[in-house]
Coordinates of C-alpha atoms in Angstrom, one line a residue:
M222 CA 40.2 26.2 -14.0
T223 CA 37.6 23.9 -15.4
Q224 CA 34.3 24.3 -13.8
H225 CA 32.1 21.2 -13.6
L226 CA 28.4 22.1 -13.7
R227 CA 26.1 19.7 -11.8
K228 CA 22.8 19.2 -13.5
K229 CA 20.0 20.8 -11.5
R230 CA 17.3 18.4 -10.5
R231 CA 13.8 19.2 -11.7
E232 CA 11.3 20.2 -9.0
A233 CA 7.6 20.8 -9.1
F234 CA 4.7 21.8 -6.9
V235 CA 2.2 19.0 -7.2
L236 CA -0.8 17.5 -5.5
G237 CA -0.4 14.3 -3.6
N238 CA -2.5 12.6 -6.3
E239 CA -0.2 14.0 -9.0
A240 CA 2.8 12.7 -7.1
V241 CA 1.2 9.2 -7.2
V242 CA 1.4 9.4 -11.0
E243 CA 5.1 10.4 -10.9
G244 CA 5.8 7.4 -8.6
A245 CA 3.8 5.0 -10.9
L246 CA 5.7 6.1 -14.0
A247 CA 9.0 5.9 -12.2
A248 CA 8.1 2.3 -11.1
G249 CA 7.4 1.3 -14.7
C250 CA 3.6 1.4 -14.8
S251 CA 2.4 1.0 -18.4
F252 CA -1.3 0.3 -17.9
Y253 CA -4.0 2.3 -16.1
A254 CA -7.7 1.5 -16.1
G255 CA -10.1 3.4 -13.9
Y256 CA -13.3 5.4 -13.3
P257 CA -13.3 8.9 -11.9
I258 CA -14.4 9.4 -8.3
T259 CA -13.8 12.2 -5.8
P260 CA -11.2 12.7 -4.2
S261 CA -9.0 10.4 -6.4
T262 CA -9.9 11.9 -9.8
E263 CA -6.7 13.9 -10.3
I264 CA -4.8 10.6 -10.5
M265 CA -6.9 9.5 -13.4
E266 CA -6.8 12.9 -15.1
T267 CA -3.0 13.1 -14.8
M268 CA -2.6 9.5 -16.0
A269 CA -4.8 10.3 -19.0
R270 CA -2.3 13.0 -20.1
R271 CA 1.0 11.3 -19.1
L272 CA 0.7 7.6 -19.6
P273 CA 0.0 7.6 -23.4
L274 CA 3.3 9.5 -23.8
A275 CA 5.2 6.8 -21.9
P276 CA 6.8 3.9 -23.8
D277 CA 4.0 1.4 -24.5
G278 CA 1.7 3.3 -22.1
V279 CA -2.0 2.5 -22.2
F280 CA -4.7 4.5 -20.5
I281 CA -8.4 3.5 -20.6
Q282 CA -11.4 4.8 -18.8
M283 CA -13.7 1.9 -17.9
E284 CA -17.5 2.0 -17.4
D285 CA -17.1 1.4 -13.6
E286 CA -14.7 0.2 -10.9
I287 CA -15.6 -3.5 -11.4
A288 CA -14.5 -3.3 -15.1
S289 CA -11.4 -1.3 -14.0
M290 CA -10.2 -4.2 -11.8
G291 CA -10.9 -6.7 -14.5
A292 CA -8.8 -4.6 -17.0
I293 CA -5.8 -4.3 -14.7
I294 CA -5.8 -7.9 -13.8
G295 CA -5.8 -8.9 -17.5
A296 CA -3.1 -6.4 -18.2
S297 CA -0.9 -7.7 -15.4
L298 CA -1.3 -11.3 -16.6
A299 CA -0.2 -10.0 -20.0
G300 CA 3.0 -8.7 -18.4
R301 CA 2.2 -5.1 -17.7
K302 CA 2.7 -3.2 -14.5
A303 CA -0.9 -2.1 -13.9
M304 CA -2.8 0.1 -11.5
T305 CA -6.1 1.8 -10.8
A306 CA -7.3 4.5 -8.3
T307 CA -10.6 5.0 -6.6
S308 CA -12.3 6.1 -3.3
G309 CA -14.6 4.5 -0.8
P310 CA -17.7 3.5 -2.9
G311 CA -15.5 2.4 -5.8
F312 CA -13.2 0.5 -3.5
S313 CA -16.2 -1.5 -2.2
L314 CA -17.1 -2.5 -5.8
M315 CA -13.5 -3.7 -6.3
Q316 CA -13.4 -6.2 -3.4
E317 CA -14.4 -9.4 -5.3
Q318 CA -11.7 -8.9 -7.9
I319 CA -9.1 -7.9 -5.3
G320 CA -9.8 -11.4 -3.8
Y321 CA -9.4 -12.9 -7.3
A322 CA -6.1 -11.1 -7.8
A323 CA -4.9 -12.4 -4.4
M324 CA -5.9 -16.0 -5.2
T325 CA -4.4 -15.9 -8.7
E326 CA -1.3 -14.0 -7.3
T327 CA -1.6 -11.3 -9.9
P328 CA 0.6 -8.2 -9.1
L329 CA -1.2 -4.9 -9.3
V330 CA -1.6 -1.6 -7.4
I331 CA -4.9 0.0 -6.1
V332 CA -4.8 3.5 -4.8
D333 CA -7.7 4.3 -2.5
V334 CA -8.1 8.0 -1.6
M335 CA -10.2 7.8 1.5
R336 CA -13.0 10.2 2.2
G337 CA -15.4 10.6 5.1
G338 CA -18.3 8.4 6.0
A339 CA -19.9 5.2 4.7
S340 CA -22.0 5.0 1.5
T341 CA -21.7 8.4 -0.4
G342 CA -20.7 10.0 2.9
L343 CA -18.5 13.1 2.7
P344 CA -17.0 13.0 -0.9
T345 CA -14.8 16.1 -0.4
S346 CA -13.8 15.6 3.2
P347 CA -11.0 13.5 4.7
G348 CA -11.5 10.2 6.4
Q349 CA -9.5 7.0 7.3
G350 CA -12.4 4.6 7.4
D351 CA -11.2 2.2 4.8
V352 CA -8.3 0.8 6.8
Q353 CA -9.8 -2.5 7.9
Q354 CA -11.6 -2.9 4.5
A355 CA -8.2 -2.6 2.7
R356 CA -7.0 -5.7 4.7
W357 CA -10.2 -7.7 5.1
G358 CA -12.6 -6.3 2.4
A359 CA -12.4 -9.4 0.2
H360 CA -13.8 -12.6 1.6
G361 CA -11.7 -15.6 2.7
D362 CA -8.1 -15.9 3.9
H363 CA -5.7 -14.1 1.6
P364 CA -2.5 -12.1 2.0
I365 CA -2.3 -8.5 0.9
I366 CA 0.0 -5.5 1.5
V367 CA -1.5 -2.1 2.6
L368 CA 0.6 1.0 2.6
S369 CA 0.0 4.7 3.5
A370 CA 1.5 8.1 2.8
T371 CA 1.7 11.1 5.1
D372 CA 2.8 13.8 2.7
V373 CA 3.2 14.6 -1.0
P374 CA 6.8 13.3 -1.4
Q375 CA 5.7 10.1 0.3
C376 CA 2.9 9.7 -2.2
L377 CA 5.6 9.3 -4.8
E378 CA 7.8 7.1 -2.7
M379 CA 5.0 4.8 -1.5
T380 CA 3.7 4.3 -5.0
V381 CA 7.1 3.1 -6.0
A382 CA 7.2 0.8 -3.0
A383 CA 3.7 -0.5 -3.8
F384 CA 4.7 -1.5 -7.3
N385 CA 7.9 -3.1 -6.0
F386 CA 6.1 -5.1 -3.4
A387 CA 3.4 -6.2 -5.9
E388 CA 6.1 -7.4 -8.3
K389 CA 8.4 -9.1 -5.7
Y390 CA 5.6 -11.0 -4.0
R391 CA 3.0 -11.4 -6.7
T392 CA 0.3 -9.8 -4.7
P393 CA -2.2 -6.9 -5.0
V394 CA -1.0 -3.9 -3.0
V395 CA -3.3 -1.2 -1.7
L396 CA -2.0 2.3 -1.2
L397 CA -4.2 4.3 1.2
L398 CA -4.3 8.1 1.0
D399 CA -6.7 10.5 2.6
E400 CA -8.3 13.6 1.0
I401 CA -6.0 15.9 2.9
T402 CA -2.8 14.2 1.7
A403 CA -4.2 13.7 -1.8
H404 CA -5.1 17.4 -2.2
T405 CA -2.1 19.0 -0.4
R406 CA 0.3 20.7 -2.8
E407 CA 4.0 20.5 -2.0
K408 CA 7.3 20.6 -3.7
I409 CA 8.8 17.3 -4.8
T410 CA 12.0 16.4 -6.7
L411 CA 10.9 14.7 -9.9
P412 CA 12.4 11.3 -10.2
E413 CA 15.0 10.4 -12.7
P414 CA 16.2 7.0 -13.9
G415 CA 18.3 5.4 -11.2
D416 CA 16.7 7.3 -8.3
F417 CA 14.8 4.2 -7.1
E418 CA 15.6 0.5 -7.1
I419 CA 12.9 -0.9 -9.3
F420 CA 11.8 -4.6 -9.2
S421 CA 10.0 -6.6 -11.8
R422 CA 8.4 -10.0 -11.5
L423 CA 10.5 -13.1 -12.0
V424 CA 9.9 -14.9 -15.3
P425 CA 10.5 -18.6 -15.8
T426 CA 13.8 -19.7 -17.3
M427 CA 13.0 -23.4 -17.7
P428 CA 11.5 -24.8 -20.9
P429 CA 7.8 -24.3 -21.2
E430 CA 7.0 -28.0 -20.9
W431 CA 8.6 -28.0 -17.4
Y432 CA 6.8 -24.9 -16.1
K433 CA 4.5 -25.3 -13.1
P434 CA 2.8 -21.9 -12.5
Y435 CA 2.2 -22.3 -8.8
E436 CA 5.1 -24.5 -7.7
E437 CA 6.9 -23.8 -4.4
T438 CA 10.2 -22.0 -4.8
L439 CA 12.9 -20.9 -2.3
R440 CA 11.2 -17.5 -2.0
G441 CA 7.7 -18.9 -2.1
V442 CA 7.0 -16.7 -5.2
P443 CA 6.6 -18.6 -8.4
P444 CA 7.9 -17.1 -11.6
M445 CA 5.2 -15.5 -13.8
P446 CA 5.4 -15.4 -17.6
P447 CA 3.3 -13.0 -19.6
V448 CA 0.3 -14.6 -21.3
G449 CA 1.2 -15.4 -24.9
S450 CA 4.9 -15.8 -24.3
G451 CA 4.8 -19.6 -24.9
Y452 CA 4.2 -20.7 -21.4
R453 CA 0.7 -22.1 -21.0
F454 CA -1.0 -21.9 -17.6
H455 CA -4.5 -21.9 -16.2
V456 CA -5.9 -19.0 -14.2
T457 CA -8.8 -19.4 -11.8
G458 CA -10.2 -18.0 -8.6
L459 CA -10.9 -21.6 -7.5
T460 CA -8.4 -23.2 -5.2
H461 CA -5.9 -24.8 -7.6
D462 CA -3.0 -27.2 -7.8
L463 CA 0.5 -26.6 -9.0
L464 CA -0.6 -26.4 -12.6
G465 CA -3.4 -23.9 -11.8
F466 CA -6.3 -26.3 -12.3
P467 CA -9.1 -26.5 -9.7
T468 CA -8.7 -28.8 -6.8
S469 CA -10.6 -29.6 -3.6
R470 CA -8.0 -32.0 -2.2
P471 CA -7.3 -31.0 1.3
E472 CA -3.5 -31.3 1.1
E473 CA -3.4 -29.2 -2.1
V474 CA -5.7 -26.5 -0.8
R475 CA -3.7 -26.3 2.4
A476 CA -0.4 -26.1 0.6
L477 CA -1.7 -23.3 -1.7
V478 CA -3.0 -21.1 1.1
E479 CA 0.0 -21.6 3.3
R480 CA 2.4 -20.8 0.5
Q481 CA 0.5 -17.6 -0.3
F482 CA 0.9 -16.4 3.2
R483 CA 4.4 -17.7 3.7
K484 CA 5.7 -15.8 0.6
I485 CA 5.1 -12.5 2.5
D486 CA 5.6 -13.7 6.1
R487 CA 9.1 -15.0 5.2
F488 CA 10.1 -11.5 4.2
F489 CA 8.1 -9.7 6.9
Q490 CA 10.8 -7.2 7.7
D491 CA 11.1 -6.1 4.0
V492 CA 7.6 -4.8 3.9
Q493 CA 7.6 -3.1 7.3
L494 CA 8.0 0.6 6.5
V495 CA 7.8 2.8 9.6
E496 CA 9.4 6.1 10.8
H497 CA 10.6 6.6 14.4
V498 CA 10.5 10.1 15.7
D499 CA 12.0 10.6 19.2
T500 CA 11.1 7.1 20.3
A501 CA 14.4 6.1 21.9
D502 CA 13.4 7.5 25.4
A503 CA 9.7 8.0 24.8
E504 CA 7.4 7.5 27.8
V505 CA 4.3 8.6 25.8
L506 CA 4.0 7.2 22.2
V507 CA 1.8 8.4 19.4
V508 CA 1.1 5.9 16.6
A509 CA -0.3 7.6 13.5
Y510 CA -0.5 7.4 9.7
G511 CA -1.7 9.6 6.8
C512 CA -2.4 13.2 7.3
V513 CA -2.9 12.7 11.1
A514 CA 0.8 11.8 11.4
R515 CA 1.6 15.4 10.3
S516 CA -0.4 16.8 13.2
A517 CA 1.2 14.2 15.5
R518 CA 4.7 15.3 14.4
L519 CA 4.1 18.9 15.5
A520 CA 2.3 17.8 18.7
V521 CA 5.2 15.6 19.7
K522 CA 7.7 18.4 18.9
Q523 CA 5.7 20.8 21.1
A524 CA 5.4 18.2 23.9
R525 CA 9.2 17.7 23.9
E526 CA 9.7 21.5 24.1
A527 CA 7.3 21.4 27.1
G528 CA 9.4 18.8 28.8
A529 CA 7.4 15.6 28.1
K530 CA 9.2 12.5 26.8
A531 CA 6.9 12.0 23.8
G532 CA 7.6 10.1 20.6
L533 CA 6.0 9.2 17.3
L534 CA 5.8 6.0 15.3
V535 CA 4.6 6.8 11.8
L536 CA 3.1 3.8 10.0
N537 CA 3.7 3.6 6.3
T538 CA 2.9 -0.1 6.3
L539 CA -0.5 -0.8 7.8
F540 CA -0.7 -4.4 6.9
P541 CA 1.0 -6.8 7.6
F542 CA 0.7 -4.8 10.8
P543 CA 4.3 -3.7 12.0
R544 CA 3.9 -5.6 15.2
S545 CA 7.6 -5.9 16.0
H546 CA 8.0 -2.1 16.0
V547 CA 4.8 -1.3 18.0
E548 CA 5.3 -4.2 20.5
K549 CA 8.8 -3.2 21.4
L550 CA 7.9 0.5 22.1
M551 CA 4.8 -0.4 24.1
R552 CA 6.9 -2.3 26.5
T553 CA 8.8 0.8 27.4
C554 CA 6.0 3.4 27.4
R555 CA 3.4 4.2 30.0
L556 CA 0.8 5.5 27.4
V557 CA 0.1 5.0 23.7
V558 CA -2.1 7.4 21.9
V559 CA -3.7 6.5 18.5
P560 CA -5.3 9.4 16.6
E561 CA -7.4 8.4 13.6
L562 CA -10.1 9.8 11.3
N563 CA -12.4 6.9 12.1
V564 CA -14.0 5.2 15.1
G565 CA -10.8 3.2 15.8
Q566 CA -9.3 0.9 13.2
I567 CA -5.6 0.9 13.6
S568 CA -6.1 1.3 17.3
R569 CA -7.7 -2.2 17.2
E570 CA -4.4 -3.6 15.9
V571 CA -2.4 -1.6 18.5
K572 CA -4.6 -3.0 21.3
R573 CA -4.3 -6.6 19.9
V574 CA -0.5 -6.3 20.0
N575 CA -0.5 -4.6 23.4
E576 CA -2.3 -7.5 25.1
G577 CA -3.1 -5.2 28.1
Y578 CA 0.5 -4.3 28.8
T579 CA 0.2 -0.5 28.7
A580 CA -2.5 2.1 28.5
V581 CA -3.9 2.8 25.1
R582 CA -5.9 6.0 24.4
T583 CA -7.6 6.9 21.2
I584 CA -8.5 10.2 19.5
N585 CA -11.2 9.8 16.9
R586 CA -12.9 12.2 14.5
I587 CA -15.6 11.2 12.1
D588 CA -17.0 14.6 11.2
G589 CA -15.0 15.3 8.1
Q590 CA -12.5 17.5 10.0
I591 CA -8.8 16.9 10.7
I592 CA -7.3 16.0 14.0
T593 CA -5.3 19.1 15.0
P594 CA -1.9 19.1 16.7
S595 CA -3.5 20.8 19.7
Q596 CA -5.9 17.9 20.2
I597 CA -3.0 15.4 20.3
F598 CA -0.9 17.7 22.4
K599 CA -3.5 17.8 25.2
E600 CA -3.3 14.0 25.4
I601 CA 0.5 13.6 25.6
A602 CA 1.9 16.7 27.3

C-alpha cells in the first residue's frame, strides 16, 4: 500500500508583534520604514531581520515617525506594499502625513500598538485610548479604515486584511493593537503561499497619454501606476482635479471628496469584520475589541453557564463602524455593555447607533490594568 505523507505545517510560538510581521510578509510587504517605540519595537526588530531576506525587501530605520511616514508614502507611490509601526506619541506625529496619504489615495499600513495614557503616559502598560484618534486624528474629511486584533493569530490575519484593504481601496489602513495583545505569546500556523487571498492595486492598462490618475471608475478606485513606469501624474495634498493638479473649483472639490468616501461606502460590507458569539438569542450583549474581547469571551461563557442569555460581538473593524451588526443586535437586547481601556471611545459609536433604543452600560479602566472577566461578568450575569 502506498502511503501518502501530508506535509506538516510549520508552527511557532510568537508574540503578537511578531505575528504582525508574518502577516505583512504573507501579504507582500516589501518596504518598512520606522522608528522604535515601546510597545511596538518588536515589529521593527523582526522586520530588520526578516525583510532584507525577502525578495526586493527594504528595511530602513528613520530619524523619527514623521520621516517614517514620508518614506512609506514614497515607497508606495513607487509601487511597493509599505508599512510602519508605532505607539501613541509616534502615532500623533504621523497624523499630518496620514491625512496626506488619504488625500493622495496612497495605500499603506500603519500599526499602532496602544499603550496607557496621554503624552508619555504608561509606555509598558495596555490602553485603548487611540481609537478615535485613528479615525479622526488627521484634520479634514477623509476616509480611512481602522482594524483591531484580539489575539496573536488575529495579529497575522488582520495584518493581511489591512494590506488587502489598503490595496483594494487605495487608502491608508490603521491596525490597532494593545500592549497585551502585542506582547502575548501564542502558537500560530506560519502562512504559506496560497493560504490567503492577496490583493494588489489596480494598474492602468490604457496608453499613458489617456491616463487620468483620479478619474471616476465603476469601483470608485482609480488605477495606480508606479512612479517611473511611464505614466506621468501629479501628487499633491491640495484638493485636485482628475489629473491631480490643484483646484478650488467647488464642483471639482466636491466630486473628489465624495468619490473618496464613496469608494469605501460602496463596499461597506466587505470591510466589516466582526465575530458573533452566542448573539442569536442574546438579551445582554457585550461589544468589545482587542485584549478586552478575550476577557469578554470568558465572561459571556460563564454567564451562559449561570443561565443568563449573554452574547458577544467582537469588533475587528472599528471604522467604518460596523453599524449594521450593532444596530440589529441592539434592537433585540435589553442591555449592551461596552468594556474598554479608555474613558469611552467605541461606546460613543455604540450610543450614536443606539439612538436611545436600549440601555448602554460602559466599563472603563484607565489605570494601565486589564479589564478582567469577573468585572464583565458582574455586569451581565
